[in-house]
Short mmCIF file of C-alpha atoms in Angstrom, two decimals:
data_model
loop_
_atom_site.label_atom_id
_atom_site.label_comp_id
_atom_site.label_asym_id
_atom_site.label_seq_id
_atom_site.Cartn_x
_atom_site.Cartn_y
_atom_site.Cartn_z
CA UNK A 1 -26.16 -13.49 9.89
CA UNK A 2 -25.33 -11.05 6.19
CA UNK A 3 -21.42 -12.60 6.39
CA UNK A 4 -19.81 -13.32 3.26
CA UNK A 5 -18.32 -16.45 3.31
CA UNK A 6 -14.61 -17.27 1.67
CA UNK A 7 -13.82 -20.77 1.86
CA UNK A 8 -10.05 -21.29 0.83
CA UNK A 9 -8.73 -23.83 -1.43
CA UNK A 10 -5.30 -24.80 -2.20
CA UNK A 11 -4.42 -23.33 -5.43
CA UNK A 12 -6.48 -20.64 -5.00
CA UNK A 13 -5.19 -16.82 -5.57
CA UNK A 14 -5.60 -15.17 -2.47
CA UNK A 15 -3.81 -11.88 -3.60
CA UNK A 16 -2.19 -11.90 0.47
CA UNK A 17 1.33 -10.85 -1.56
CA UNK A 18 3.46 -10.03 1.87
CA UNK A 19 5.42 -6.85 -0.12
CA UNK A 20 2.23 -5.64 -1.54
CA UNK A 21 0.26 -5.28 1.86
CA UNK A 22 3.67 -4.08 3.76
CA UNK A 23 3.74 -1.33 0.84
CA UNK A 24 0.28 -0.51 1.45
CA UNK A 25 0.54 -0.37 5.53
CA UNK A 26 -1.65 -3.59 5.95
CA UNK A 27 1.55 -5.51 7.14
CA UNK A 28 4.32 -4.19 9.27
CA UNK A 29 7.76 -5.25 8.44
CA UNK A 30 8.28 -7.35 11.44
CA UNK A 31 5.22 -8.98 10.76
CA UNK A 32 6.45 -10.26 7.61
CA UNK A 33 10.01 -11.25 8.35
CA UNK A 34 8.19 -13.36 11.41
CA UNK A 35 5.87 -15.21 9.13
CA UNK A 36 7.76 -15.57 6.30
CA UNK A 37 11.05 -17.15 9.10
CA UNK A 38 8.38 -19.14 10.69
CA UNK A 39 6.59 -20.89 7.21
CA UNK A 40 9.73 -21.09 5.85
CA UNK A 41 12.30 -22.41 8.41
CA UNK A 42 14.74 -19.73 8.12
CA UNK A 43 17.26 -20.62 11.12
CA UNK A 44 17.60 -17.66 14.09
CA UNK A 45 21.08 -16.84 12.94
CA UNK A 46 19.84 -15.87 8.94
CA UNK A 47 16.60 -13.65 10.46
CA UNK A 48 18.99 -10.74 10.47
CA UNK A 49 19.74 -10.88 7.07
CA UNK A 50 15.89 -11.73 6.03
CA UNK A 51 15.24 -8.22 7.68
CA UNK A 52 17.84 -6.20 5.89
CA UNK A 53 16.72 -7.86 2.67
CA UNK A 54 13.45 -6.62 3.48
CA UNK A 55 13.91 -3.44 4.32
CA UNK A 56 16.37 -2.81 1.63
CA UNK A 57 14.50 -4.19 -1.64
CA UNK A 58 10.76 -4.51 -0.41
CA UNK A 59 10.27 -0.96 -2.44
CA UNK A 60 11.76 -1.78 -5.44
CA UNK A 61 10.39 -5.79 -6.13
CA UNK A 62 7.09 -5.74 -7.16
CA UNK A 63 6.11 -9.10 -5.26
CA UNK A 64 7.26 -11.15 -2.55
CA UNK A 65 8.03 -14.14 -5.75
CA UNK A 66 10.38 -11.05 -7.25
CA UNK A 67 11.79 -10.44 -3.82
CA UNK A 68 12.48 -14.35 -2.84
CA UNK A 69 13.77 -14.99 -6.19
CA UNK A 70 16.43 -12.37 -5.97
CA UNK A 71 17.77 -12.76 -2.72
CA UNK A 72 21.48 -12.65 -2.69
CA UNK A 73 22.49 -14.51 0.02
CA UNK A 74 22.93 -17.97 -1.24
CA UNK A 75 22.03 -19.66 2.14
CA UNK A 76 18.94 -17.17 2.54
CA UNK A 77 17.84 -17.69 -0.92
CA UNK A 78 17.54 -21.49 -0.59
CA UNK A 79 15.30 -21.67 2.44
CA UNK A 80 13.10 -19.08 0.01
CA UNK A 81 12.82 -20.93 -2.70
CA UNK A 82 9.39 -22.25 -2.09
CA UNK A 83 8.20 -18.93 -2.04
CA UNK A 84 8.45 -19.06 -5.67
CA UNK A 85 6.66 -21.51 -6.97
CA UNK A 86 2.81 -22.73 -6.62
CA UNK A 87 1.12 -23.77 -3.76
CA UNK A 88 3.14 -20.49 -2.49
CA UNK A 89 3.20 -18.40 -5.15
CA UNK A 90 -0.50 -18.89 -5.67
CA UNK A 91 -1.33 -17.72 -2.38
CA UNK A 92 0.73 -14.22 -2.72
CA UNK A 93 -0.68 -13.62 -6.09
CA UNK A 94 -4.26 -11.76 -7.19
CA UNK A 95 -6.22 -9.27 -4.92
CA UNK A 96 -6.49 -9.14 -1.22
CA UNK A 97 -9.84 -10.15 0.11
CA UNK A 98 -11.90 -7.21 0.60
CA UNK A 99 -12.91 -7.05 4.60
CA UNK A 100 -15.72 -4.65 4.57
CA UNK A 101 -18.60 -5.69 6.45
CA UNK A 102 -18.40 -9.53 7.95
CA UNK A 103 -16.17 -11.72 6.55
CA UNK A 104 -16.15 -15.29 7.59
CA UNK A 105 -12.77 -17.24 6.11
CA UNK A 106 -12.47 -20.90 6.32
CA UNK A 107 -9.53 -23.14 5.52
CA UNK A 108 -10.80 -26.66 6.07
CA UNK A 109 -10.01 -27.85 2.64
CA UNK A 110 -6.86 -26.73 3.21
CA UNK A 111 -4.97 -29.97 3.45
CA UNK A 112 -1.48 -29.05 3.95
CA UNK A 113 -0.53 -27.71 7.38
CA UNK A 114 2.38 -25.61 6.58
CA UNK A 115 0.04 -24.02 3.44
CA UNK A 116 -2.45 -23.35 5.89
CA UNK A 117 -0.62 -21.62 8.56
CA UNK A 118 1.21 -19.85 6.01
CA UNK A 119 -2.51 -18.24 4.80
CA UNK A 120 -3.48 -17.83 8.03
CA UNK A 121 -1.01 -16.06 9.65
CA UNK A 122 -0.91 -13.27 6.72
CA UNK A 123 -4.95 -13.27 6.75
CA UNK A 124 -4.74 -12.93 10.83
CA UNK A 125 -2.03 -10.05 10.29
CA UNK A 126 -3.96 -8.46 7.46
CA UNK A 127 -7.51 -8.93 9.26
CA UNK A 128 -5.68 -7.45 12.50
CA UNK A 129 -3.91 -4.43 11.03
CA UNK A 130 -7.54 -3.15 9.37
CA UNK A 131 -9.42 -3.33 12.34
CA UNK A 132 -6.92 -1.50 14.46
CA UNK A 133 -6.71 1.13 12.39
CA UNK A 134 -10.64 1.73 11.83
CA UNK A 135 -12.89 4.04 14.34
CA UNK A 136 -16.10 1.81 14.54
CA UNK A 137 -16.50 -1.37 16.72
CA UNK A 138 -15.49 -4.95 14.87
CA UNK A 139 -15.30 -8.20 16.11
CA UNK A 140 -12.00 -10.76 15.49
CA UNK A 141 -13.32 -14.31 15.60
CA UNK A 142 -10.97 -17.39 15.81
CA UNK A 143 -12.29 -20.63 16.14
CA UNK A 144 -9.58 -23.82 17.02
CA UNK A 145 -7.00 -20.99 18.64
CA UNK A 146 -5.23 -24.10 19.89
CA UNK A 147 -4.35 -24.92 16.27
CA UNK A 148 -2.13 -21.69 16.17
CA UNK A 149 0.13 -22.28 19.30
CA UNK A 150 3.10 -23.71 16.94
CA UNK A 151 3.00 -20.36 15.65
CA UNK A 152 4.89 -17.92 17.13
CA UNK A 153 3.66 -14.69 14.90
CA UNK A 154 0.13 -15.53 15.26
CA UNK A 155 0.56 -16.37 19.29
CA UNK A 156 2.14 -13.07 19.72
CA UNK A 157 -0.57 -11.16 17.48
CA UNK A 158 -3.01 -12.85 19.16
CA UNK A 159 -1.56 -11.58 22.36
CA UNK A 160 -1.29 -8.05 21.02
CA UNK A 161 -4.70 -7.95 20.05
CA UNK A 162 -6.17 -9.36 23.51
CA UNK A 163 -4.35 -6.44 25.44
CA UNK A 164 -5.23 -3.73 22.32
CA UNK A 165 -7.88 -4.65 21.10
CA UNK A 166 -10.65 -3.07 23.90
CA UNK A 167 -8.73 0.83 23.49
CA UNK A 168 -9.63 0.67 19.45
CA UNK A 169 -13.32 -0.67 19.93
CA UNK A 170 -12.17 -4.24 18.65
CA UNK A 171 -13.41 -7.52 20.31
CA UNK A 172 -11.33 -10.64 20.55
CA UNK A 173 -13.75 -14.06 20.93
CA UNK A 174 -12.33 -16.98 20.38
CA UNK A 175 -12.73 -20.65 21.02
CA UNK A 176 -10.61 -23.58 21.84
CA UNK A 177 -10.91 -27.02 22.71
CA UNK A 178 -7.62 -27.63 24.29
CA UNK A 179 -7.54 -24.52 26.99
CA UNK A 180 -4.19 -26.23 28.38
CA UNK A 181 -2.14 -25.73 25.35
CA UNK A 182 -2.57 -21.84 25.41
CA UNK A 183 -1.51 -22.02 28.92
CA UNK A 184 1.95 -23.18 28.48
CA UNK A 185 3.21 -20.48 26.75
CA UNK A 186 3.48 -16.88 27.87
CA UNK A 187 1.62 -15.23 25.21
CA UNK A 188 -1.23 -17.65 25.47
CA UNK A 189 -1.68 -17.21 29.26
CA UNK A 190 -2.25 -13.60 28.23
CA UNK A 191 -4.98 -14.36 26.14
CA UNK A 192 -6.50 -16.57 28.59
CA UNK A 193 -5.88 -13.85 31.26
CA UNK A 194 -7.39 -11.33 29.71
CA UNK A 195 -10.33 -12.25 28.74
CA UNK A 196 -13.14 -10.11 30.04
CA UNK A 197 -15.90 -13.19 29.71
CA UNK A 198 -15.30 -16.25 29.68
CA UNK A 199 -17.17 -19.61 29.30
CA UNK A 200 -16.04 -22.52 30.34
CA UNK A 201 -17.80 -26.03 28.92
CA UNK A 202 -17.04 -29.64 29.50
CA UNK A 203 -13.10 -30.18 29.76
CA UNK A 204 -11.08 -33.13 29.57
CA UNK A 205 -8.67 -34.13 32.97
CA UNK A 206 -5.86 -32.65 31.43
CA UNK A 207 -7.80 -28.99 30.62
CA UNK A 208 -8.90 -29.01 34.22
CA UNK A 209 -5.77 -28.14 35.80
CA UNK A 210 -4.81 -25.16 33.74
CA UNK A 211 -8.44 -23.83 33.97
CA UNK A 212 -8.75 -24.23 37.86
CA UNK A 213 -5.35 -21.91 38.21
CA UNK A 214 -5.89 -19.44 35.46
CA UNK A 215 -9.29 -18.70 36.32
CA UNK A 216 -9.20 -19.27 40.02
CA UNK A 217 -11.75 -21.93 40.14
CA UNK A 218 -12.47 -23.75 43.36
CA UNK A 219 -11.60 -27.30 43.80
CA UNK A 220 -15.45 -28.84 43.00
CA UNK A 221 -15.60 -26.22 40.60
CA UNK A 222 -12.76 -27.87 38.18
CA UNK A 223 -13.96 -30.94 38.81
CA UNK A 224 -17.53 -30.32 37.57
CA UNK A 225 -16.05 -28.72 34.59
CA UNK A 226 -14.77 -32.60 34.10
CA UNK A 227 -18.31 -34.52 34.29
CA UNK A 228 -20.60 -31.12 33.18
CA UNK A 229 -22.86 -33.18 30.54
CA UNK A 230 -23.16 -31.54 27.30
CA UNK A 231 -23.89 -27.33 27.02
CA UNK A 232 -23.20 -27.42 30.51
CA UNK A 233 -20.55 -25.53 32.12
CA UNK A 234 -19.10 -22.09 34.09
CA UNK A 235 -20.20 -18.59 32.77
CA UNK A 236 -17.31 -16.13 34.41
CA UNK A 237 -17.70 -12.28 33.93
CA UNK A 238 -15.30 -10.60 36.10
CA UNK A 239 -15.24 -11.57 39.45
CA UNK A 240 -18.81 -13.31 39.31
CA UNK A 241 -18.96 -17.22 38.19
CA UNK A 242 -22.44 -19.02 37.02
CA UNK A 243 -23.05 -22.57 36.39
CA UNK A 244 -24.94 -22.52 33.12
CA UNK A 245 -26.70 -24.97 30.68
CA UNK A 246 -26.87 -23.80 27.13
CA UNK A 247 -29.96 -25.30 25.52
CA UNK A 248 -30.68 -24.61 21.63
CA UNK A 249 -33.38 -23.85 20.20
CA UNK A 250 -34.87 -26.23 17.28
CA UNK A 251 -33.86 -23.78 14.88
CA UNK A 252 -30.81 -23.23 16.25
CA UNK A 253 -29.78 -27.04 16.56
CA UNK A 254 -30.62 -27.36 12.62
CA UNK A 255 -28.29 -24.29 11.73
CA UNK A 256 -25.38 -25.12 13.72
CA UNK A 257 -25.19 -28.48 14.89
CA UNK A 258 -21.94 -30.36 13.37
CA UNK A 259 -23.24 -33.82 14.55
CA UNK A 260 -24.00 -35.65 11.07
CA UNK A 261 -27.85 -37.11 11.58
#
């Protein structure tokens, strides 16, 4: 499909330095006192301070390693530290990826789950920020969105882009597995809400549920959302709701089947 494929490693230098892309307008301050509280367990009652060390010092470091490294408060700075020193530091230092044309990014051999939500929430921001701010149509594509709903900044981003996103000509698709773990939080019923199209394949009993109320199924309509065989399931476009079996072509099947033969 003429995407260029970036499949992250751990070690790798991703050039995603927080200071460098809030200096540039790619980040928003918020954005990166959120992520960086979030990866890096920085209690409620310290955010304040993160904030004002941001906004104080983020034009005069030349990196977010310079910035964590000279943190006066001795509490704050602790917490930080791990900013500082690889996997982190790795991450934050280099180039940014480039994100004209399509860009596809993968992170499976990213083993580490706080390394990997650390990359992609400051990919997601980054990713976000450039589309919003560009004339022509683009397309944001997140596949296992249920992976994200520990995350707070990405949730909320998420969010922002699923209300925003239609008024700058940018398209939200994504896909989850586990519809009922977006549904217990605010910002994920919002995504689920409003979604223009939306299509609905096999779920398990405890999907069924938060799919019948969110999308105002019917009663046999939930339940044949539980025993739909496979590709089968509920096309909704508005108001209007189809049944549907997606069948692949032979071609198709070869490209993008993940069943090992």
């Amino acid at each position: 499909i003429g995407a260029q494929a970036v499949e992250i490693r751990e070690g790798q230098r991703l050039g995603l330095d927080p200071i460098r892309l809030l200096r540039s307008g790619a980040l928003e301050l918020g954005q990166v006192a959120d992520i960086t509280a979030e990866v890096y367990g920085v209690p409620e009652g310290l955010h304040g301070v993160l904030r004002r060390e941001l906004f104080m010092n983020s034009d005069f470091a030349d990196s977010f390693v310079e910035l964590a490294g000279s943190i006066r408060d001795p509490e704050l700075s602790r917490y930080l530290q791990g900013a500082t020193v690889p996997p982190d530091s790795q991450v934050y230092e280099g180039e940014p990826p480039p994100l004209a044309g399509s860009v596809v990014f993968g992170l499976k051999n990213v083993r580490s789950r706080r390394l990997k939500v650390l990359i992609s929430a400051l990919i997601s921001a980054y990713s976000y920020n450039t589309l919003l701010t560009k004339a022509r149509r683009s397309v944001f594509f997140v596949d296992e969105a249920w992976l994200f709903m520990e995350t707070p900044s990405i949730v909320s981003l998420f969010e922002n882009l699923a209300r925003r996103g239609r008024k700058h000509g940018v398209a939200f698709l994504y896909i989850t597995q586990r519809a009922e773990d977006l549904a217990r939080t605010p910002q994920g019923r919002t995504i689920l809400e409003q979604s223009a199209t939306v299509l609905l394949l096999r779920q398990e009993p405890e999907g069924r549920d938060a799919c019948r109320e969110i999308y105002k199924l019917s009663d046999s309509e939930a339940e044949y959302l539980v025993e739909a065989p496979v590709g089968a399931g509920i096309l909704k476009a508005g108001r209007k709701r189809i049944t549907v079996q997606v069948l692949p072509t032979r071609e198709e099947l070869e490209a993008f089947s993940t069943t090992v033969a």
